[in-house]
Coordinates of C-alpha atoms (C1' of nucleotides) in Angstrom, one line a residue:
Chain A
X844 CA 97.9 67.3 84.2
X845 CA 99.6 67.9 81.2
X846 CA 98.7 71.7 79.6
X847 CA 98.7 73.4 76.6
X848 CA 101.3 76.3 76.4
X849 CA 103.5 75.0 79.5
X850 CA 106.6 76.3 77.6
X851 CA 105.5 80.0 78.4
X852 CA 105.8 78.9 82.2
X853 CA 109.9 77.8 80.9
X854 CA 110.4 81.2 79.5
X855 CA 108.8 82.9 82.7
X856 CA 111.3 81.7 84.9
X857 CA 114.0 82.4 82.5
X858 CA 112.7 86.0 82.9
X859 CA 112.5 86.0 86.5
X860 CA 113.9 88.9 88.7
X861 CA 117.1 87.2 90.5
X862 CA 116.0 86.7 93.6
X863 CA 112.3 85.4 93.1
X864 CA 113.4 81.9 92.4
X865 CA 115.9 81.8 95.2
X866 CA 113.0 83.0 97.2
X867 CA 110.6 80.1 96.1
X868 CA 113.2 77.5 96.8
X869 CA 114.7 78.8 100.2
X870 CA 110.8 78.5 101.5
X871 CA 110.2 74.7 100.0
X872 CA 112.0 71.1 101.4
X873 CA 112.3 68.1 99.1
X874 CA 110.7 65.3 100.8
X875 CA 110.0 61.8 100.2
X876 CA 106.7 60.3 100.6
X877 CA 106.2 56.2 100.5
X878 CA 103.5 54.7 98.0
X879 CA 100.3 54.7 99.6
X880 CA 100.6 57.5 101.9
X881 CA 98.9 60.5 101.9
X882 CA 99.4 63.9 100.8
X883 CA 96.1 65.4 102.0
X884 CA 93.2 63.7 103.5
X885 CA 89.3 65.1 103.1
X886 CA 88.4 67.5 105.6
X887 CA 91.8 68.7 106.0
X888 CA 92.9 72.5 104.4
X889 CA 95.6 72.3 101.8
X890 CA 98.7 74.2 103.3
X891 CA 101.4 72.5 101.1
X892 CA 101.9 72.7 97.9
X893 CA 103.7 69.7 96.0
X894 CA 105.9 69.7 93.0
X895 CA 106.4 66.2 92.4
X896 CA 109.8 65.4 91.3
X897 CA 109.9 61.9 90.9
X898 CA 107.0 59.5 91.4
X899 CA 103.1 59.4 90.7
X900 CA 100.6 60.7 92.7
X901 CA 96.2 61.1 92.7
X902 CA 93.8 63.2 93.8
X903 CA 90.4 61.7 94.4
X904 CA 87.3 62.2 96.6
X905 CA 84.8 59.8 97.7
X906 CA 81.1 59.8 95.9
X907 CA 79.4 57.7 98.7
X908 CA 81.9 54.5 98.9
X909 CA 83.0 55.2 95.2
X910 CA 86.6 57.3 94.7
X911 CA 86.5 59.5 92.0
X912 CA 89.7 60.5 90.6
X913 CA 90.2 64.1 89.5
X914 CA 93.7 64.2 88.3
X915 CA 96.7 62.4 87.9
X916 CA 100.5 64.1 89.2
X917 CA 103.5 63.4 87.4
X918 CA 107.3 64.6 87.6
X919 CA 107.1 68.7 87.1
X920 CA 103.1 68.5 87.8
X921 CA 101.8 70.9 91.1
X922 CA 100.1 68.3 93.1
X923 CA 96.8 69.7 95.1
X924 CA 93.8 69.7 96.3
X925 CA 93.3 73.2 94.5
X926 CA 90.0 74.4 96.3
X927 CA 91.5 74.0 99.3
X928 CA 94.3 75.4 98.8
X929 CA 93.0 78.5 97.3
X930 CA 90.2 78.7 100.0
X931 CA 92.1 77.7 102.9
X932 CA 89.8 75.6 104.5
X933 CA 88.8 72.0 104.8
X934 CA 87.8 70.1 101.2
X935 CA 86.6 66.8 99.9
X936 CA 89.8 66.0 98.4
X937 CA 92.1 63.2 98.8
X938 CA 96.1 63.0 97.7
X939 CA 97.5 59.7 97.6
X940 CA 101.1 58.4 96.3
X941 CA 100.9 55.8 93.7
X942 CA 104.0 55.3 94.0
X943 CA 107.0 56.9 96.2
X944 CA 106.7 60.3 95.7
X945 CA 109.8 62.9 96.2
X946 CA 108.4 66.5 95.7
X947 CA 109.4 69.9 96.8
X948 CA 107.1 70.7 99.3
X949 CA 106.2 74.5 99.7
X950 CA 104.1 76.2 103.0
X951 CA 101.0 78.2 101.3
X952 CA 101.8 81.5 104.1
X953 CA 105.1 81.4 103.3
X954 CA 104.8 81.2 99.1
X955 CA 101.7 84.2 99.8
X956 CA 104.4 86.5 101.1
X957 CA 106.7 85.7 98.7
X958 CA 104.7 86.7 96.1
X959 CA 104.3 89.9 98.4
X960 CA 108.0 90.5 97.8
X961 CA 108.6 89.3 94.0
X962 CA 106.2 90.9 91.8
X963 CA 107.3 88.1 89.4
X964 CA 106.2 85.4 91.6
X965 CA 102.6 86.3 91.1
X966 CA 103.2 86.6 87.7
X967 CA 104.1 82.9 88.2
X968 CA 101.5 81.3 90.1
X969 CA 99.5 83.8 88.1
X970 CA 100.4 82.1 84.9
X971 CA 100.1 78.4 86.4
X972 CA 96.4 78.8 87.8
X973 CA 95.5 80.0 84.0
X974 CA 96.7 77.0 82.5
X975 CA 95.1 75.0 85.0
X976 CA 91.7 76.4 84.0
X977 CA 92.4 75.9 81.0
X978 CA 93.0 72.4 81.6
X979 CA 89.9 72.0 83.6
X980 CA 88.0 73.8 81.0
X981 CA 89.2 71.3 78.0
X982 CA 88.2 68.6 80.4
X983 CA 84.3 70.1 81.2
X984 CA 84.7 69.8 77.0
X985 CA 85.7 66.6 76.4
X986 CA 83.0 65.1 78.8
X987 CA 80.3 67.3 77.1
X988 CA 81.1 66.3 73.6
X989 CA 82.8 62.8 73.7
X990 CA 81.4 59.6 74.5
X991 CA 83.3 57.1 76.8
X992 CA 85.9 55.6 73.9
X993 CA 86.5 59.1 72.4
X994 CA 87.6 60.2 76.1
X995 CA 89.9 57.0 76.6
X996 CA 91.5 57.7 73.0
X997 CA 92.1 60.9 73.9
X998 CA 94.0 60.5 77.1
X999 CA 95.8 57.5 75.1
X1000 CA 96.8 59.9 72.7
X1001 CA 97.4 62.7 74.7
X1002 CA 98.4 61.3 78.0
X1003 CA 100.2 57.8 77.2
X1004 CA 102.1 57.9 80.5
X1005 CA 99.2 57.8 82.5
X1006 CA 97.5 54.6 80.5
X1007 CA 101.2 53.1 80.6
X1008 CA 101.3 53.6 84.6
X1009 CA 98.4 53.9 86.5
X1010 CA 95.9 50.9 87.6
X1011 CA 92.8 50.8 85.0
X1012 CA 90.2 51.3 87.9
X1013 CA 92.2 55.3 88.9
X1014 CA 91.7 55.8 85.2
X1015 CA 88.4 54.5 84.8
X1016 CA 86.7 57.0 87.5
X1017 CA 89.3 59.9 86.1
X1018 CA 87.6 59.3 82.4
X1019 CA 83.9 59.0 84.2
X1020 CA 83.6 55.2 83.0
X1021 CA 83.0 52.1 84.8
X1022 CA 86.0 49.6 85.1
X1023 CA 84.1 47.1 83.6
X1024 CA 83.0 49.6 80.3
X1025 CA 86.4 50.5 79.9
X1026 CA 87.9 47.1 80.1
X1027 CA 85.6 46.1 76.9
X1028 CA 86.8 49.5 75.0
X1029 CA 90.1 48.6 75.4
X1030 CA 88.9 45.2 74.0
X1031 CA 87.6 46.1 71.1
X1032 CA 90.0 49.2 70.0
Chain B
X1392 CA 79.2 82.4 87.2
X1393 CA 78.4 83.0 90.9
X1394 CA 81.5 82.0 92.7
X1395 CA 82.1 81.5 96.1
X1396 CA 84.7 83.6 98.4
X1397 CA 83.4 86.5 96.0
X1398 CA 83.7 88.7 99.0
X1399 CA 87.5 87.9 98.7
X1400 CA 87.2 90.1 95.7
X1401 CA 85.7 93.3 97.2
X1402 CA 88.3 92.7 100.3
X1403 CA 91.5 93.1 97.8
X1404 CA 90.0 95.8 95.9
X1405 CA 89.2 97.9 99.1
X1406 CA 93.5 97.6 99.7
X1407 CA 95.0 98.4 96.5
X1408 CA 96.9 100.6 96.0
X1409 CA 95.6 104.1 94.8
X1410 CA 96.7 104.4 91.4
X1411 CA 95.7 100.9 90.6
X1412 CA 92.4 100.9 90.5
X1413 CA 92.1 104.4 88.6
X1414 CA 94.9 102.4 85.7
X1415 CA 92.4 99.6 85.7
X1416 CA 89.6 102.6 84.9
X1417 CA 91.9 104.7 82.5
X1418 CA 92.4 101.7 80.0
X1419 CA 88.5 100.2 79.8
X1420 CA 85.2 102.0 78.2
X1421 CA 82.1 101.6 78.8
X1422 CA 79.8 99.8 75.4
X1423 CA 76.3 98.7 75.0
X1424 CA 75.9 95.8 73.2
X1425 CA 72.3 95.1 71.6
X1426 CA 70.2 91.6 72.2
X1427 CA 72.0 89.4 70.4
X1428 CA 75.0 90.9 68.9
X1429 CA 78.1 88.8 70.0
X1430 CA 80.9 90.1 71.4
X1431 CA 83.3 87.1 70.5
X1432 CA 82.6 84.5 68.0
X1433 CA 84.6 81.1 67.2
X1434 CA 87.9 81.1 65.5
X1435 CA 88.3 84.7 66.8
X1436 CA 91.1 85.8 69.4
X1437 CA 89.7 87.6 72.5
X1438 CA 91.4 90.6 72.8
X1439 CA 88.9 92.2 74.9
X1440 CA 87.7 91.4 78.4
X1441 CA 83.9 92.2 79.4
X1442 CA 83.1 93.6 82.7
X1443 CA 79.2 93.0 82.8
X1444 CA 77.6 95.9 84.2
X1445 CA 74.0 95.7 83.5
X1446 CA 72.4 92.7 81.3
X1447 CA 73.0 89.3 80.2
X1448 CA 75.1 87.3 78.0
X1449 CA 76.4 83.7 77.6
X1450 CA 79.4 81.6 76.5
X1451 CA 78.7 78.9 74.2
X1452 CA 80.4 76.7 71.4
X1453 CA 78.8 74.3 68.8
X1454 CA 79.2 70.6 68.8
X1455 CA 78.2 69.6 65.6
X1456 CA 75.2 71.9 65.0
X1457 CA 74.2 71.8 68.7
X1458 CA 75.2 74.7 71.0
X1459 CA 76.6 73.8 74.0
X1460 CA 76.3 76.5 76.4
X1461 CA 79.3 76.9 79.3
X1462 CA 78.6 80.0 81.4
X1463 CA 76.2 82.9 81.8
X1464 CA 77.1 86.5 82.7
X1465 CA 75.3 88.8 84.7
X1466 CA 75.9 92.1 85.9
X1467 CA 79.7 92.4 87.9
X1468 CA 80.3 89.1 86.2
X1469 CA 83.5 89.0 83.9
X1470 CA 82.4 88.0 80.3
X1471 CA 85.3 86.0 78.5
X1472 CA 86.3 83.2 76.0
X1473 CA 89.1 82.4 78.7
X1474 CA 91.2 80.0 76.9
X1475 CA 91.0 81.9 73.8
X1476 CA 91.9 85.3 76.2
X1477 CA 94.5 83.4 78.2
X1478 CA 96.8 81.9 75.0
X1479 CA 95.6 84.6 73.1
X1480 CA 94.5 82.6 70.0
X1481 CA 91.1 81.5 68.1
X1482 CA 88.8 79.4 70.4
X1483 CA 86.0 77.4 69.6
X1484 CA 83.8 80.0 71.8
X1485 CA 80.9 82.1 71.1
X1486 CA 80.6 85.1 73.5
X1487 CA 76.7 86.8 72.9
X1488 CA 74.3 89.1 74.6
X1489 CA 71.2 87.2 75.7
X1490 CA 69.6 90.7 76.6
X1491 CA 70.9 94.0 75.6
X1492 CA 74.1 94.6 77.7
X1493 CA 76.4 97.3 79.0
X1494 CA 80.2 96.2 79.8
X1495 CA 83.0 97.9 80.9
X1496 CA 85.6 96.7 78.3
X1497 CA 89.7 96.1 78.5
X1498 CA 92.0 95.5 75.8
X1499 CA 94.1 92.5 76.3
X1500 CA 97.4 94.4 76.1
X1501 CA 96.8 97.4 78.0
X1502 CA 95.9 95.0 80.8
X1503 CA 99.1 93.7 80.4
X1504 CA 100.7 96.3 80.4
X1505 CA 98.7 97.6 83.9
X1506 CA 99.9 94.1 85.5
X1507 CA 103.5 94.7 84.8
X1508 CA 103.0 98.7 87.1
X1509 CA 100.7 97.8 89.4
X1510 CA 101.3 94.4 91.3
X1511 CA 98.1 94.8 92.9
X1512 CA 96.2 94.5 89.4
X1513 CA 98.3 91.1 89.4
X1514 CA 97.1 90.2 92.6
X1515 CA 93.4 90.8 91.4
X1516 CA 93.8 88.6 88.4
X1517 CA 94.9 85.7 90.2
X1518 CA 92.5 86.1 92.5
X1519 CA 89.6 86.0 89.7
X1520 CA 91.6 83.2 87.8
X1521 CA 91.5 81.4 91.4
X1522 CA 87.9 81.5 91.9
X1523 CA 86.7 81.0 88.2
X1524 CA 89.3 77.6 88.5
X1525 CA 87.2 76.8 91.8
X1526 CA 84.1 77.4 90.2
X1527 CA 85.2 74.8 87.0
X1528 CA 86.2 72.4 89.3
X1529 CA 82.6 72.1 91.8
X1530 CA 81.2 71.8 87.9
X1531 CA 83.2 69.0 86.7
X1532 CA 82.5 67.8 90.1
X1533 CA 78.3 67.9 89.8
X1534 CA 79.1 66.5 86.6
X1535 CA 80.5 63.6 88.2
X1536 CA 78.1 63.1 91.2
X1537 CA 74.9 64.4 90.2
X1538 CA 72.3 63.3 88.0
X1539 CA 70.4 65.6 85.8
X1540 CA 67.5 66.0 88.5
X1541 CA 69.8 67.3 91.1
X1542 CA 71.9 69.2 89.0
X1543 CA 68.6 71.2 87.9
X1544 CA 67.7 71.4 91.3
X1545 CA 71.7 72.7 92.5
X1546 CA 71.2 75.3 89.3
X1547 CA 67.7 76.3 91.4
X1548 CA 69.1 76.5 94.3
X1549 CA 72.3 78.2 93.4
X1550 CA 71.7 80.5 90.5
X1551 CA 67.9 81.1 90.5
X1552 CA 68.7 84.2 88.5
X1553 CA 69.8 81.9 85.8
X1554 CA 66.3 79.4 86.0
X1555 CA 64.5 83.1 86.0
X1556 CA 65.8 85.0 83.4
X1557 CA 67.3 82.8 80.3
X1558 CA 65.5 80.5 77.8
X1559 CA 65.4 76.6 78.9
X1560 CA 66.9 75.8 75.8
X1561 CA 70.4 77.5 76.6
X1562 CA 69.9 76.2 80.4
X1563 CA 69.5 72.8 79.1
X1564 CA 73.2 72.5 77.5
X1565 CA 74.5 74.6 80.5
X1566 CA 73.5 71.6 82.7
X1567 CA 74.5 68.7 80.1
X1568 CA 70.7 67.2 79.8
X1569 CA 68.7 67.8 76.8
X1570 CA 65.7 69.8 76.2
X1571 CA 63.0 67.3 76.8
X1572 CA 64.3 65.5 79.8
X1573 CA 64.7 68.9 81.5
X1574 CA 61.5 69.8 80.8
X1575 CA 60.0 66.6 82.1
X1576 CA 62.2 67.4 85.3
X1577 CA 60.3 70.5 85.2
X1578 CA 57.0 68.9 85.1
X1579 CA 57.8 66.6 88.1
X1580 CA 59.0 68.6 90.8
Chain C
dA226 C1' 43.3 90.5 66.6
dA227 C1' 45.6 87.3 63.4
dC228 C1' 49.6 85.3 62.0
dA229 C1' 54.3 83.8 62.2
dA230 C1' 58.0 82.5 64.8
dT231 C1' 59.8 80.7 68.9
dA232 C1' 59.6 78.1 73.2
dT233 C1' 58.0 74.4 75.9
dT234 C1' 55.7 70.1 76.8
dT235 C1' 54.3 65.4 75.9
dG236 C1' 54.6 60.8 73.8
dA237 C1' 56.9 56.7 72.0
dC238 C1' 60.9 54.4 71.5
dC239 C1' 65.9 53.3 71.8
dT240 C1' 70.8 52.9 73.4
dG241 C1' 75.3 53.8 75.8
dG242 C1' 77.0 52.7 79.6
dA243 C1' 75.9 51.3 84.5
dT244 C1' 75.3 47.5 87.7
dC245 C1' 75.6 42.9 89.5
dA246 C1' 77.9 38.6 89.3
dA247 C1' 81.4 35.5 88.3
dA248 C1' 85.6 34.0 85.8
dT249 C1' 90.5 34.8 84.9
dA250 C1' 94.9 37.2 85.0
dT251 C1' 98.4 39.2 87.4
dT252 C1' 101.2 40.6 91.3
dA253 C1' 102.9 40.3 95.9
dT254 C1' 104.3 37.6 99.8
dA255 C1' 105.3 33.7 102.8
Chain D
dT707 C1' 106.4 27.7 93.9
dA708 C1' 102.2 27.9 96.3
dT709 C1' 98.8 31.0 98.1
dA710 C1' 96.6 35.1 98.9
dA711 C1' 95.4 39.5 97.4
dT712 C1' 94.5 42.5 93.7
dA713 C1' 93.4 43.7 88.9
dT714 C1' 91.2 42.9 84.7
dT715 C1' 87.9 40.7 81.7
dT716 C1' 83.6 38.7 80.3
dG717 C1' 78.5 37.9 80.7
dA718 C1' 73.7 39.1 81.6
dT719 C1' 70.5 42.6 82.6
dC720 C1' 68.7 47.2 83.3
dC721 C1' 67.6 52.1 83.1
dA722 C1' 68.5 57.3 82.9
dG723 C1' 68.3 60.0 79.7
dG724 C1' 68.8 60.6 74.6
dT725 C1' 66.4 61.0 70.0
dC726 C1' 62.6 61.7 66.9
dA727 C1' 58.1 63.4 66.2
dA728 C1' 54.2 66.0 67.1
dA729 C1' 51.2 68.9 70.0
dT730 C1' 50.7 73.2 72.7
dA731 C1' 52.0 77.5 74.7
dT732 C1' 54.0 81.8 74.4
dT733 C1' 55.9 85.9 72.3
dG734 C1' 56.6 89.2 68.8
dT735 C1' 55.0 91.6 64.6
dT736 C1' 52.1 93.8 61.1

DNA sequence: AACAATATTTGACCTGGATCAAATATTATA
DNA sequence: TATAATATTTGATCCAGGTCAAATATTGTT
C-alpha cells in the first residue's frame, strides 16, 4: 500500500486545526491483535478502521476455494476492507494478521462525526481515499500492460518489504500469478 | 462509470448547505466539445474537471501503439484524468469525446478554493472519490475472477449503454480482451 | 450510387501462464 | 533431533486468449 505523494498527507496534519487530531485520537484505542486472527471476516460490515502500527496484515477474498489477496498492510498503512467500509454493509473481504498486529483502531460513526466537527478532518480522509485510487488505479495499469515478471519486478522494486516478508503463495495471488509460475520467475531472474 | 450507492450522491446534495451548491455553479461553465476533440491529452496536467451533461467521452492511454481504454463517460458522469487531476501533474491519460459533448467545466483551483468555504463541497468530493475507489476496486476484482466471456457478459448486464453506444474496438481494451476474441464472444452468445 | 475509410468477423496458428502431480526445502513442535 | 506441517521448487501437459492475416460489413463522403 505504499502511494505516490504520501508526503502531502505529512504536511496535512502539520496544517491541521488544533483540535482535529486530538479529536481523531481521543475516538481510536491501540490494540493488539495475535498472528492469524482476524480483522474482518466476509459477510461482516467494516466498522473499524485500522492503522497498523507495528506488524503485517492482508486482505483477501475467496474466488471459489482460492484466496485472492488484494493488498498488503504495513506500519502507517490504513488497513480495510474499503467497500465495506465506505458502504456500510456486509463485503467479500477478509483481514487477516500475518503477524501480531498492534493498530489504532478507530469506530467508522464516531470518525464520520468527527469529520462533522473538523473541517480539516475531511480534508484528511479526503486526501487519503485519493491516493488510494490512485494506488488502485496504477494497479488496474500494471495488470493491463505488464506481463507476470514485469509485475513481480515491479513490486520487488517498488515494494521490497513485502517480497522480504510475506509467504510467496500471499504474493503470488496479490500479483495475479500462480505459486508455481512465480516460483520459476524468481528462478530465472 | 456507473457506480453503485449513486443515490448517496443525490442524498448529500439535497442537504447542503445553500450557498454551496450555487459556489460549485459560480466557478464552472458550460462547453461543447466536438466528436473527437480531446479534452485532456498525455503529458498534460488536468486542471479542469468535466461534468458530462449530454454526450460521450472516454479515458484512455497508449501502451506501445495500442490504446488502452479505462473508463467511459456519459451524461452526469464526471470526466477526469484522476491521477493526473489529484497530484496535479502530466499523466499518461487521453481524455476525448467519443460523440459531440456538453460539460459543465471546473478549474482545479477554484475548486479548491470552494472546498476550503464550504465543507459541504468537501463532503461531496469524498463522497465521489469514495465511490469512483469502490468502483476501481469491483474492476480489479472482475479482473481477477472473471474470464473474458463473463466479464463481456457483467459489461452487458451492467452498462448496456456502453455495449450500445461505443465502437467494440474501444470496448475491447475497456474489458482487457482483444478485438477478435471479443468478437467471437459476440458470435457465440 | 460509387468509392473510400472504418468496423467487425472469421480463420489459422501460437504462447504465457494455468493446472495437476510430485519432489524438496524450510519451519515449527513434541 | 526427529517428526510433522508448511512452503517452495520442478516437471509435464494443456488451453484461453493473443497475434497475424484476410474477408466482409458498415458508414461516411463526393
Amino acid at each position: 500500500m505504499m502511494i505516490p505523494g504520501s508526503d502531502k498527507v505529512d504536511e496535512l496534519i502539520a496544517h491541521m486545526a488544533p483540535g482535529a487530531l486530538a479529536a481523531l485520537e481521543n475516538i481510536s484505542v491501540t490494540r493488539t491483535f495475535a498472528k492469524g486472527s482476524f480483522l474482518l471476516r466476509q459477510d461482516e460490515t467494516a466498522r473499524k478502521s485500522y492503522h497498523i502500527l507495528d506488524g503485517i496484515a492482508r486482505r483477501y477474498y475467496l474466488d471459489g476455494d482460492r484466496e485472492i489477496t488484494t493488498a498488503f498492510f504495513f506500519a502507517d498503512d490504513l488497513a480495510l476492507a474499503f467497500d465495506s467500509y465506505i458502504l456500510q454493509r456486509p463485503g467479500r473481504e477478509f483481514v487477516q494478521c500475518i503477524t501480531e498486529v498492534t493498530a489504532s483502531v478507530t469506530d467508522y460513526q464516531a470518525f464520520e462525526a468527527a469529520k462533522q466537527k473538523y473541517p480539516d478532518l475531511l480534508r484528511f480522509d479526503l486526501l487519503l481515499t485519493e491516493l488510494y485510487a490512485v494506488w488502485l488505479e496504477e494497479r488496474l495499469f500494471e495488470f493491463h500492460t505488464c506481463n507476470a515478471e514485469q509485475r513481480y519486478r515491479t513490486l520487488l522494486d517498488k515494494d521490497p518489504h513485502i517480497v522480504l516478508q510475506v509467504p510467496l503463495k500471499y504474493i503470488a495471488s496479490y500479483l495475479g500469478i500462480s505459486l508455481e509460475t512465480l516460483s520459476r520467475i524468481r528462478a530465472r531472474i
